[in-house]
Coordinates of C-alpha atoms in Angstrom, one line a residue:
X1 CA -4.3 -19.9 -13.2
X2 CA -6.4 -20.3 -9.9
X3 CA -7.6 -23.3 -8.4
X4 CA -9.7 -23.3 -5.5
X5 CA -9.0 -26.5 -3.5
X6 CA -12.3 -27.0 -1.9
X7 CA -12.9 -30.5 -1.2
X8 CA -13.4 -32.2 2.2
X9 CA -10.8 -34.8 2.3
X10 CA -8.1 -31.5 2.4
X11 CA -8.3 -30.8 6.0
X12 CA -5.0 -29.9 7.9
X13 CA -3.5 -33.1 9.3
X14 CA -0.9 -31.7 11.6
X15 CA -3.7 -29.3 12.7
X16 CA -5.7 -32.2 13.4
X17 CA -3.3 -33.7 15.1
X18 CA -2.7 -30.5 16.9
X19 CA -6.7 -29.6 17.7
X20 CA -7.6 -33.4 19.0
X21 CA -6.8 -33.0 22.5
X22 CA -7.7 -29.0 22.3
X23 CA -11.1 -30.5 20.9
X24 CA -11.5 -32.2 24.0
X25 CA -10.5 -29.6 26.6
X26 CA -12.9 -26.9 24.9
X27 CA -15.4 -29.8 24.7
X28 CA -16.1 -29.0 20.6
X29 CA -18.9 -30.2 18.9
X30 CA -18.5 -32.1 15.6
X31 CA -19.4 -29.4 13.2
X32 CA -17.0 -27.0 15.7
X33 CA -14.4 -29.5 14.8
X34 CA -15.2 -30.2 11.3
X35 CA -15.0 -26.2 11.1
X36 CA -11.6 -25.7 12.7
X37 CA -9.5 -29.0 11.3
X38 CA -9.5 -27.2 7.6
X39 CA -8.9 -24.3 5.9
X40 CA -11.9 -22.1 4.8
X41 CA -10.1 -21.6 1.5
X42 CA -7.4 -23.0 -0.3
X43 CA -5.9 -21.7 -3.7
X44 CA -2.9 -23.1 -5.8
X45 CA -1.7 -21.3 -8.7
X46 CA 1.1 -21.4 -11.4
X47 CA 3.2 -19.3 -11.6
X48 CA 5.2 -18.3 -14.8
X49 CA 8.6 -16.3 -14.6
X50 CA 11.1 -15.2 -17.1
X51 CA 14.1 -16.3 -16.4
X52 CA 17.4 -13.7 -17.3
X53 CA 18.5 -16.5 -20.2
X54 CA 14.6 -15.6 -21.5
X55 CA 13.4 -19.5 -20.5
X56 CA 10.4 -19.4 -18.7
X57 CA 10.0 -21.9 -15.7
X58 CA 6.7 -22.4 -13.7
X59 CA 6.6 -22.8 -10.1
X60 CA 4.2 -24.0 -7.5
X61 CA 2.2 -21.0 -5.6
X62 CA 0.1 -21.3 -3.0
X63 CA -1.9 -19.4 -0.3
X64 CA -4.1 -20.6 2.5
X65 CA -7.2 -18.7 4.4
X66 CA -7.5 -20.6 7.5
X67 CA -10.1 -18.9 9.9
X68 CA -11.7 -15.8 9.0
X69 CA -14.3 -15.0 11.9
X70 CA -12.1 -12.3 13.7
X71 CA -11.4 -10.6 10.7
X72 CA -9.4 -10.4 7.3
X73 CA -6.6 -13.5 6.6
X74 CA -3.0 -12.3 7.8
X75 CA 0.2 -14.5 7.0
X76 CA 3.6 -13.8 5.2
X77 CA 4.4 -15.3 2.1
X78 CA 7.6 -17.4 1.6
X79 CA 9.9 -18.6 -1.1
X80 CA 11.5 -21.9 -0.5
X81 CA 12.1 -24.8 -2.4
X82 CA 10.1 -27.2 0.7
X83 CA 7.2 -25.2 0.3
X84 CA 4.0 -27.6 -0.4
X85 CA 0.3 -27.1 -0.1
X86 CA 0.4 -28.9 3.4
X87 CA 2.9 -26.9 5.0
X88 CA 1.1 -23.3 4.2
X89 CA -2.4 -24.8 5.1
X90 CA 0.1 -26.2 9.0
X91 CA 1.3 -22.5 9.2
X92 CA -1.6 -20.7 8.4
X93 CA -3.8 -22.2 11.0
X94 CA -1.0 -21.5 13.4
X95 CA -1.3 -17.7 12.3
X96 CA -5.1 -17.9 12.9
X97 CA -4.2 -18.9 16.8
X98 CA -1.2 -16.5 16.9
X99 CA -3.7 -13.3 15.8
X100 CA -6.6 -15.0 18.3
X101 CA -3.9 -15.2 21.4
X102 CA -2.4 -12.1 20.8
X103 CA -6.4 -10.5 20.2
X104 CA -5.7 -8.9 17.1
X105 CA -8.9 -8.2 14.8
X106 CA -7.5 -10.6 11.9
X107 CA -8.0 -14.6 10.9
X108 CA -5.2 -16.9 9.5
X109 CA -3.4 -17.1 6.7
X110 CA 0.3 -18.2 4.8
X111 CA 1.2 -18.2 1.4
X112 CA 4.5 -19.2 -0.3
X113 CA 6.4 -20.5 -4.2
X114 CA 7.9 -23.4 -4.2
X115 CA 11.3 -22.0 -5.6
X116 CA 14.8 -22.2 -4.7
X117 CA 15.5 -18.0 -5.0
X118 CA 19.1 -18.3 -3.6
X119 CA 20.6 -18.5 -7.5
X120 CA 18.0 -15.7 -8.8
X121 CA 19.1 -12.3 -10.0
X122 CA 17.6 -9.7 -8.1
X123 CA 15.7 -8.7 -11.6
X124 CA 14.4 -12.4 -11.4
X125 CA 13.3 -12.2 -8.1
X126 CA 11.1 -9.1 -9.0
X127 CA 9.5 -10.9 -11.9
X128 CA 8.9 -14.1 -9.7
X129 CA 7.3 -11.9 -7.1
X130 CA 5.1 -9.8 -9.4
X131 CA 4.1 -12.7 -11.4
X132 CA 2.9 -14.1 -8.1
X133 CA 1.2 -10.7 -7.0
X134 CA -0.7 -11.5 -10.7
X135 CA -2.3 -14.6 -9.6
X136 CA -3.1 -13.2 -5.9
X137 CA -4.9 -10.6 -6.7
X138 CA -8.2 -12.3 -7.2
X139 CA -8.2 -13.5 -3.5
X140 CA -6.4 -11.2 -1.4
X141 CA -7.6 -7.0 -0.1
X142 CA -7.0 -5.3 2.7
X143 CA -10.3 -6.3 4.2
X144 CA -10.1 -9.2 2.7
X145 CA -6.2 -11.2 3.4
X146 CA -3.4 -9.2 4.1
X147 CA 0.3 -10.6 2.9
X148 CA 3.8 -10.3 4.7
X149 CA 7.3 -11.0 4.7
X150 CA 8.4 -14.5 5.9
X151 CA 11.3 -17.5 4.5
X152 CA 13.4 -16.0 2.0
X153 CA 11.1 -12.6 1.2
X154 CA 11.6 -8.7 3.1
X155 CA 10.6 -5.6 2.5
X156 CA 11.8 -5.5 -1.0
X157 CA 9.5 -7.7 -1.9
X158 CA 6.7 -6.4 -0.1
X159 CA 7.7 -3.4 -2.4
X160 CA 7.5 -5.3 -5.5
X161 CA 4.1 -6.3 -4.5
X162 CA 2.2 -3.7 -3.4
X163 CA 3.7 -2.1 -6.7
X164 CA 2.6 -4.7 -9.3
X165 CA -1.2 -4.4 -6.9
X166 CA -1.5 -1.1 -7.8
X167 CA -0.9 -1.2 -11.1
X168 CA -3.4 -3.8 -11.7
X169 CA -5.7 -2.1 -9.4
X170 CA -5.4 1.5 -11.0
X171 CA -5.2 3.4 -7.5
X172 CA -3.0 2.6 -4.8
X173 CA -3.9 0.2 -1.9
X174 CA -0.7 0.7 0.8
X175 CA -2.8 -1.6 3.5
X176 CA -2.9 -4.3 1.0
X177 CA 0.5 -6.1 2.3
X178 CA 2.6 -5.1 5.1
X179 CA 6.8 -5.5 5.8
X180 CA 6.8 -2.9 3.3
X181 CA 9.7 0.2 3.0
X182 CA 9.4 3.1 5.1
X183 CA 8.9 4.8 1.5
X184 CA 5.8 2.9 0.6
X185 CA 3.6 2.9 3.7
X186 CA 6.2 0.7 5.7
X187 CA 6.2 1.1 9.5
X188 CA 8.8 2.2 11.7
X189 CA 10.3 -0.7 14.1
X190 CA 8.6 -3.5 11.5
X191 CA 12.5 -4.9 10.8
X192 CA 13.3 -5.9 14.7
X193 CA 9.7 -6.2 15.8
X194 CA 9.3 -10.3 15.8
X195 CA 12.8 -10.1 17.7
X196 CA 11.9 -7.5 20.1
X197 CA 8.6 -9.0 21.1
X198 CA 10.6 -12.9 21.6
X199 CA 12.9 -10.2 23.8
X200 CA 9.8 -8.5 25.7
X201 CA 8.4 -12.8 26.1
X202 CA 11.7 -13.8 27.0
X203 CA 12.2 -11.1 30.0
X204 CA 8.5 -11.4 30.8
X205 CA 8.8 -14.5 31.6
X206 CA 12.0 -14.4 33.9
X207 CA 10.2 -11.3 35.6
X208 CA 7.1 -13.6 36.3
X209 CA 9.7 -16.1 38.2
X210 CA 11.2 -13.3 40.1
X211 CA 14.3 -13.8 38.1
X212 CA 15.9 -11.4 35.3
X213 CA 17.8 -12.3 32.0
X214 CA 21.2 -11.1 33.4
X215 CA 23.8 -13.8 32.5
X216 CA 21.4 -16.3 31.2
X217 CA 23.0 -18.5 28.3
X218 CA 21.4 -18.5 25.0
X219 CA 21.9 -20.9 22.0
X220 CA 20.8 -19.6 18.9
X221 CA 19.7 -21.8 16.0
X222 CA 19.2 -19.4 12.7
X223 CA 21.0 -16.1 12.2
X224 CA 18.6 -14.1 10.3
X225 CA 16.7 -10.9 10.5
X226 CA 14.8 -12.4 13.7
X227 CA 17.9 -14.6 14.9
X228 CA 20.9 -12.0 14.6
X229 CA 18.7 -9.5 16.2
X230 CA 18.0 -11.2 18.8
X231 CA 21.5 -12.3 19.6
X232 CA 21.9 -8.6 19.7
X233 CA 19.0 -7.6 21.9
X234 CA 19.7 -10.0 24.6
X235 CA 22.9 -10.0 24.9
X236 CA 22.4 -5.5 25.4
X237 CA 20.1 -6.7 27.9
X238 CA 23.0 -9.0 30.4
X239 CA 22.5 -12.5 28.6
X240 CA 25.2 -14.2 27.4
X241 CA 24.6 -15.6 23.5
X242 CA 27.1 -18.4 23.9
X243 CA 25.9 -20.2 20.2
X244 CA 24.8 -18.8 17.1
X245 CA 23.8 -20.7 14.2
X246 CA 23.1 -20.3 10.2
X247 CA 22.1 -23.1 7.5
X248 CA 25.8 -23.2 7.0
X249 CA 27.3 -23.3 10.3
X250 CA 28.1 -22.7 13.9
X251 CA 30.1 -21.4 16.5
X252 CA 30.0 -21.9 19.9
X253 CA 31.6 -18.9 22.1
X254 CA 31.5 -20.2 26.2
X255 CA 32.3 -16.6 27.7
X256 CA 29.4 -15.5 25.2
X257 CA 29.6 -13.3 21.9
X258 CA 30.4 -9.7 22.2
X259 CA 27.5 -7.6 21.4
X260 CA 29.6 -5.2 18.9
X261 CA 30.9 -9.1 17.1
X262 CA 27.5 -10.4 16.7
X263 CA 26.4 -6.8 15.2
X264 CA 29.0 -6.6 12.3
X265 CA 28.6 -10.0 11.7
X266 CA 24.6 -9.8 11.1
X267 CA 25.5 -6.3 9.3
X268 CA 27.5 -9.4 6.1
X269 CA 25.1 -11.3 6.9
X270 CA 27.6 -14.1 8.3
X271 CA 27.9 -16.0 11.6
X272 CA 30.7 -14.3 14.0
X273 CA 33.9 -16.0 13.2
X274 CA 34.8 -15.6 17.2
X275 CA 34.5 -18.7 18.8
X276 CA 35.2 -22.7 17.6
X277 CA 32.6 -24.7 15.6
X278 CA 30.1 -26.7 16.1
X279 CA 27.0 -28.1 14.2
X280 CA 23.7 -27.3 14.4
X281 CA 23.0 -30.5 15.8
X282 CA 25.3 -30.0 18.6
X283 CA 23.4 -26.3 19.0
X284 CA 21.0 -27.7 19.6
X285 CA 21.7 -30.0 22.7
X286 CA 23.8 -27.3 24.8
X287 CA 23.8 -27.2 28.2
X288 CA 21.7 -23.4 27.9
X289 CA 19.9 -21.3 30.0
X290 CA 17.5 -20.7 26.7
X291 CA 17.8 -22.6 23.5
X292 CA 16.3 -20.4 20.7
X293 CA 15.0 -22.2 17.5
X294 CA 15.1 -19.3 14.8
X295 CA 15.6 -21.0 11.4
X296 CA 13.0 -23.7 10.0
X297 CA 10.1 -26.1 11.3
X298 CA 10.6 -29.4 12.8
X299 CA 14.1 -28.8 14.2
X300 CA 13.4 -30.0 17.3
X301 CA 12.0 -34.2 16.9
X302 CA 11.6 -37.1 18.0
X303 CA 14.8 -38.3 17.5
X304 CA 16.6 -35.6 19.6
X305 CA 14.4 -34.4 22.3
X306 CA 16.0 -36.4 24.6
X307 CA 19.4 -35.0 24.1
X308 CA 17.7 -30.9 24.9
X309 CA 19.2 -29.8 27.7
X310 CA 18.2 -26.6 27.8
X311 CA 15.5 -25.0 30.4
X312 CA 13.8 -23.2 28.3
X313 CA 12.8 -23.1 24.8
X314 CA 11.8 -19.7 22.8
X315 CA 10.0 -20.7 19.6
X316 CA 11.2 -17.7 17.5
X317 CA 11.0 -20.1 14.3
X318 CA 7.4 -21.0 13.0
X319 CA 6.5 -24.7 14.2
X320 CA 10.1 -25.3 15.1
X321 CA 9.2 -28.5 17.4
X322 CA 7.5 -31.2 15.8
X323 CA 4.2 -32.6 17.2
X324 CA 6.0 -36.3 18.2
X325 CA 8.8 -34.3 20.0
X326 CA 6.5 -32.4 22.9
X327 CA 6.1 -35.8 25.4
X328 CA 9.6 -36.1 25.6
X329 CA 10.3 -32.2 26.5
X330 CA 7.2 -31.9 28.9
X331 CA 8.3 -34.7 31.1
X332 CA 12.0 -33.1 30.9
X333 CA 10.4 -30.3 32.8
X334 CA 11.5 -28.2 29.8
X335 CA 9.6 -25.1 29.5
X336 CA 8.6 -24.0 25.4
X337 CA 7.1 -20.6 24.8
X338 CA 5.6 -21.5 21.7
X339 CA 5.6 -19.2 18.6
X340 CA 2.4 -18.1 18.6
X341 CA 3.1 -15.7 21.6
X342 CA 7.2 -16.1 21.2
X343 CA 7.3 -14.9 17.7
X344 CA 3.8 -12.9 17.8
X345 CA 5.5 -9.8 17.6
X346 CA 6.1 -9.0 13.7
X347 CA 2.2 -9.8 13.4
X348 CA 1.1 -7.6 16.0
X349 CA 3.7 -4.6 14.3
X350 CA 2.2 -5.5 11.1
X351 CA -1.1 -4.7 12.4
X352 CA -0.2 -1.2 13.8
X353 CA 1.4 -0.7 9.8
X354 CA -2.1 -1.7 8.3
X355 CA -3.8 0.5 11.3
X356 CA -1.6 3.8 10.0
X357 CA -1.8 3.0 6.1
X358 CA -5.8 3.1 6.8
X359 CA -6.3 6.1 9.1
X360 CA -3.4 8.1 7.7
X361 CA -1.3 8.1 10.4
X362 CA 2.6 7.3 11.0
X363 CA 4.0 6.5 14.2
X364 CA 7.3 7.0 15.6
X365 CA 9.2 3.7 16.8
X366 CA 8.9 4.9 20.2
X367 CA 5.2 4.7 20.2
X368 CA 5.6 1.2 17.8
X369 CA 7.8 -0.2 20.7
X370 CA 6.0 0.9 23.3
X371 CA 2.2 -0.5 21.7
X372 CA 4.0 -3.7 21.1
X373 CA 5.3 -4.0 24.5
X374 CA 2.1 -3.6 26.0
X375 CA 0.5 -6.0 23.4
X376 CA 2.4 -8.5 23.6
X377 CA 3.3 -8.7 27.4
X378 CA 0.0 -8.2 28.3
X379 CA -0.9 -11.6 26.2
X380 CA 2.0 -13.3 27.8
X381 CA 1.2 -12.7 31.0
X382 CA -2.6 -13.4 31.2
X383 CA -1.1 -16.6 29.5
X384 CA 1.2 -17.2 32.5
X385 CA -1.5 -16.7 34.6
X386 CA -3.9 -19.3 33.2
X387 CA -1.5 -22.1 32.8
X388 CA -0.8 -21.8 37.0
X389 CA 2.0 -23.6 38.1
X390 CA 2.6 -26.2 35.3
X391 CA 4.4 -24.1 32.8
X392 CA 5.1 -26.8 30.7
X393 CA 1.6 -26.5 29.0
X394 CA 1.9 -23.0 27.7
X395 CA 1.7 -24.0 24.0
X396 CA -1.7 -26.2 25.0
X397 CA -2.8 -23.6 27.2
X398 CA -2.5 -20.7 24.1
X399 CA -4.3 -22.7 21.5
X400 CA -7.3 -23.0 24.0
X401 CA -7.4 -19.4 25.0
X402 CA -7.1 -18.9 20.7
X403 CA -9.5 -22.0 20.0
X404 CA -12.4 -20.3 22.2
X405 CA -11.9 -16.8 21.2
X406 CA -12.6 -18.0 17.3
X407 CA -15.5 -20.1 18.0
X408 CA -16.8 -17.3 20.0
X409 CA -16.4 -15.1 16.9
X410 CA -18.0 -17.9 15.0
X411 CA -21.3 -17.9 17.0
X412 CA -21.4 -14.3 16.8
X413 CA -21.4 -14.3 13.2
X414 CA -24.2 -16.7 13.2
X415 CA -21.8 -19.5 11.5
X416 CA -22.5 -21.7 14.8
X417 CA -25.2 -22.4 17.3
X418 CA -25.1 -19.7 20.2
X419 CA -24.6 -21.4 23.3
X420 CA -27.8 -21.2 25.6
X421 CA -27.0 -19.6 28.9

């Protein structure tokens, strides 16, 4: 059920589009580009699941390797109904920069079903997930390509997972997928940590302006794990979440959401009812402080750039601003943290899990909170730093910094010309 896709002609065309201008700054030889602008390996498989009515359907898998010179693949794995072999080649070369910015010791990788899960049973979302751990075996270890949660997957899954991997493996393998419960190898603080670290970015960068988060107003799009923690965490720290979002609707609150509302409202997994409606669409042209995309890619296009009014933008979402949409928000003077440094912080927390399910150890969430802190303001920072007084280049500025730390580990491995001295 495996199909290595290896030819040529399947390079990553947003990547492309991405890389052409970073091609240029890092001044990238040909075979340096032809090596970055695909994947190193791409695998589609079918997977078969048993419906509860006994049918069985098969649904599009995939998952993408993008970069391996700093070390094994790392990418969550997603179930969504848009998932295609383009998209999870697009998001696993953004992991690849993310891991490279952030300098953790791992390459690039995203995986996903192409499946609507929101009807399944939960029994039927085990089999769909351990029919999918079936065909991933043959391409995935611990040294090797490490899986995650992402869209429409968590910890249970992970569970299932790393379950159905040891029982085809005969011995258990804990490092073999992270997100996973604190009862399987799971680590503390993995739930909040992409949330925390957007929250540690977020106040970094007010602190590098000799400003502070203190009644700044927030608009966020997507009230998930990562959203609806968020709301929560800035809003303890003085902002003021004035929007909060979900694929079904949204309310707009002008004195700002109560901390204690938005909690019990992301406890039933609901937007607060406090406030008056709005659309997303409307969300998403508020007159903010900080307009958080936390839901899908592409939210932010060509269409409505113009109409952002917000200062700043905090990529919490994977690839939430398309490619045709950055022009208009750079000469709006917008600032965008991008998600490879906004959202960097499940990743990095992932790492620490697969650092204590190899050396034995379990940390406290202290210690998690206080690593990731360090980690990822540190990166932030020494970003900040390099991108000087234009801070509308951060997201151009990041993928250099990521692009010349992997073709440095390429020439080290011997897979490119050394450059002479």
């Amino acid at each position: 059920m495996l199909n290595h896709v290896r030819e040529d002609r399947n390079i990553c065309i947003d990547c492309n589009t991405r890389l052409e201008k970073i091609f240029e700054m890092v001044g990238c030889s040909p075979v340096e580009r032809r090596l970055l602008n695909r994947p190193r390996r791409m695998t589609t498989f079918a997977v078969p699941v048993e419906m509860d009515s006994g049918e069985i359907q098969i649904f599009n898998g995939y998952r993408v390797l993008y970069n391996d010179a700093l070390g094994p693949g790392k990418g969550g794995l997603r179930y969504h109904p848009q998932v295609n072999l383009e998209e999870v080649k697009n998001l696993a070369f953004l992991m690849a920069l993310k891991c490279a910015l952030v300098e953790l010791p791992f390459g690039g990788a995203k995986g996903g079903v192409e499946v609507d899960p929101s009807s399944f049973s939960e029994a039927e979302k085990e089999r769909l997930s351990r029919s999918f751990m079936q065909q991933l075996y043959p391409v995935i270890g611990e040294e090797v390509d490490i899986p995650a949660p992402d869209v429409n997957t968590n910890e249970i899954t992970m569970g299932y997972l790393v379950d159905e991997y040891t029982r085809i493996h005969g011995s258990a393998v804990p490092a073999i997928v992270t997100g996973k419960p604190i009862a399987l190898g799971g680590s503390a603080g993995r739930k909040e940590a992409t949330s925390l670290g957007g929250a540690f970015v977020l106040r970094a960068y007010y602190a590098h302006r000799k400003d502070d988060l203190l009644g700044k107003t927030v608009a966020i799009q997507g009230f998930g794990n990562v959203g609806g923690h968020l709301a929560v965490l800035l809003t303890e720290w003085g902002a003021k979440v004035v929007a909060i979002s979900d694929s079904r609707t949204a309310r707009y609150a002008a004195d700002g959401f109560e901390k204690e509302v938005i909690a019990k409202a992301l406890a039933v997994g609901a937007v607060p009812a406090a406030g008056t409606e709005i659309t997303n669409a409307e969300l998403l042209t508020l007159d903010v402080d900080v307009l958080v995309p936390a839901a899908i890619s592409h939210q932010i296009t060509e269409e409505n750039a113009a109409d952002v009014r917000a200062s700043v933008i905090l990529e919490m979402a994977n690839d939430p601003i398309a490619t045709d949409a950055e022009a208009t928000l750079k000469e709006k003077d917008i600032v965008v943290i991008p998600d490879i440094i906004a959202n960097a912080g499940g990743v990095i927390v992932s790492y620490f899990e697969w650092v204590q399910n190899r050396s034995g150890e379990t940390w406290t969430k202290e210690v998690v909170n206080a690593e990731l802190e360090k980690k990822i303001t540190g990166a932030f920072e020494s970003l900040l730093t390099q991108s000087g007084t234009d801070q509308t280049n951060l997201r151009e500025r990041g993928y250099v910094v990521a692009v010349e730390r992997i073709l440095n580990a390429e020439r080290t491995r011997g897979r490119l010309a050394r450059q002479v001295s």
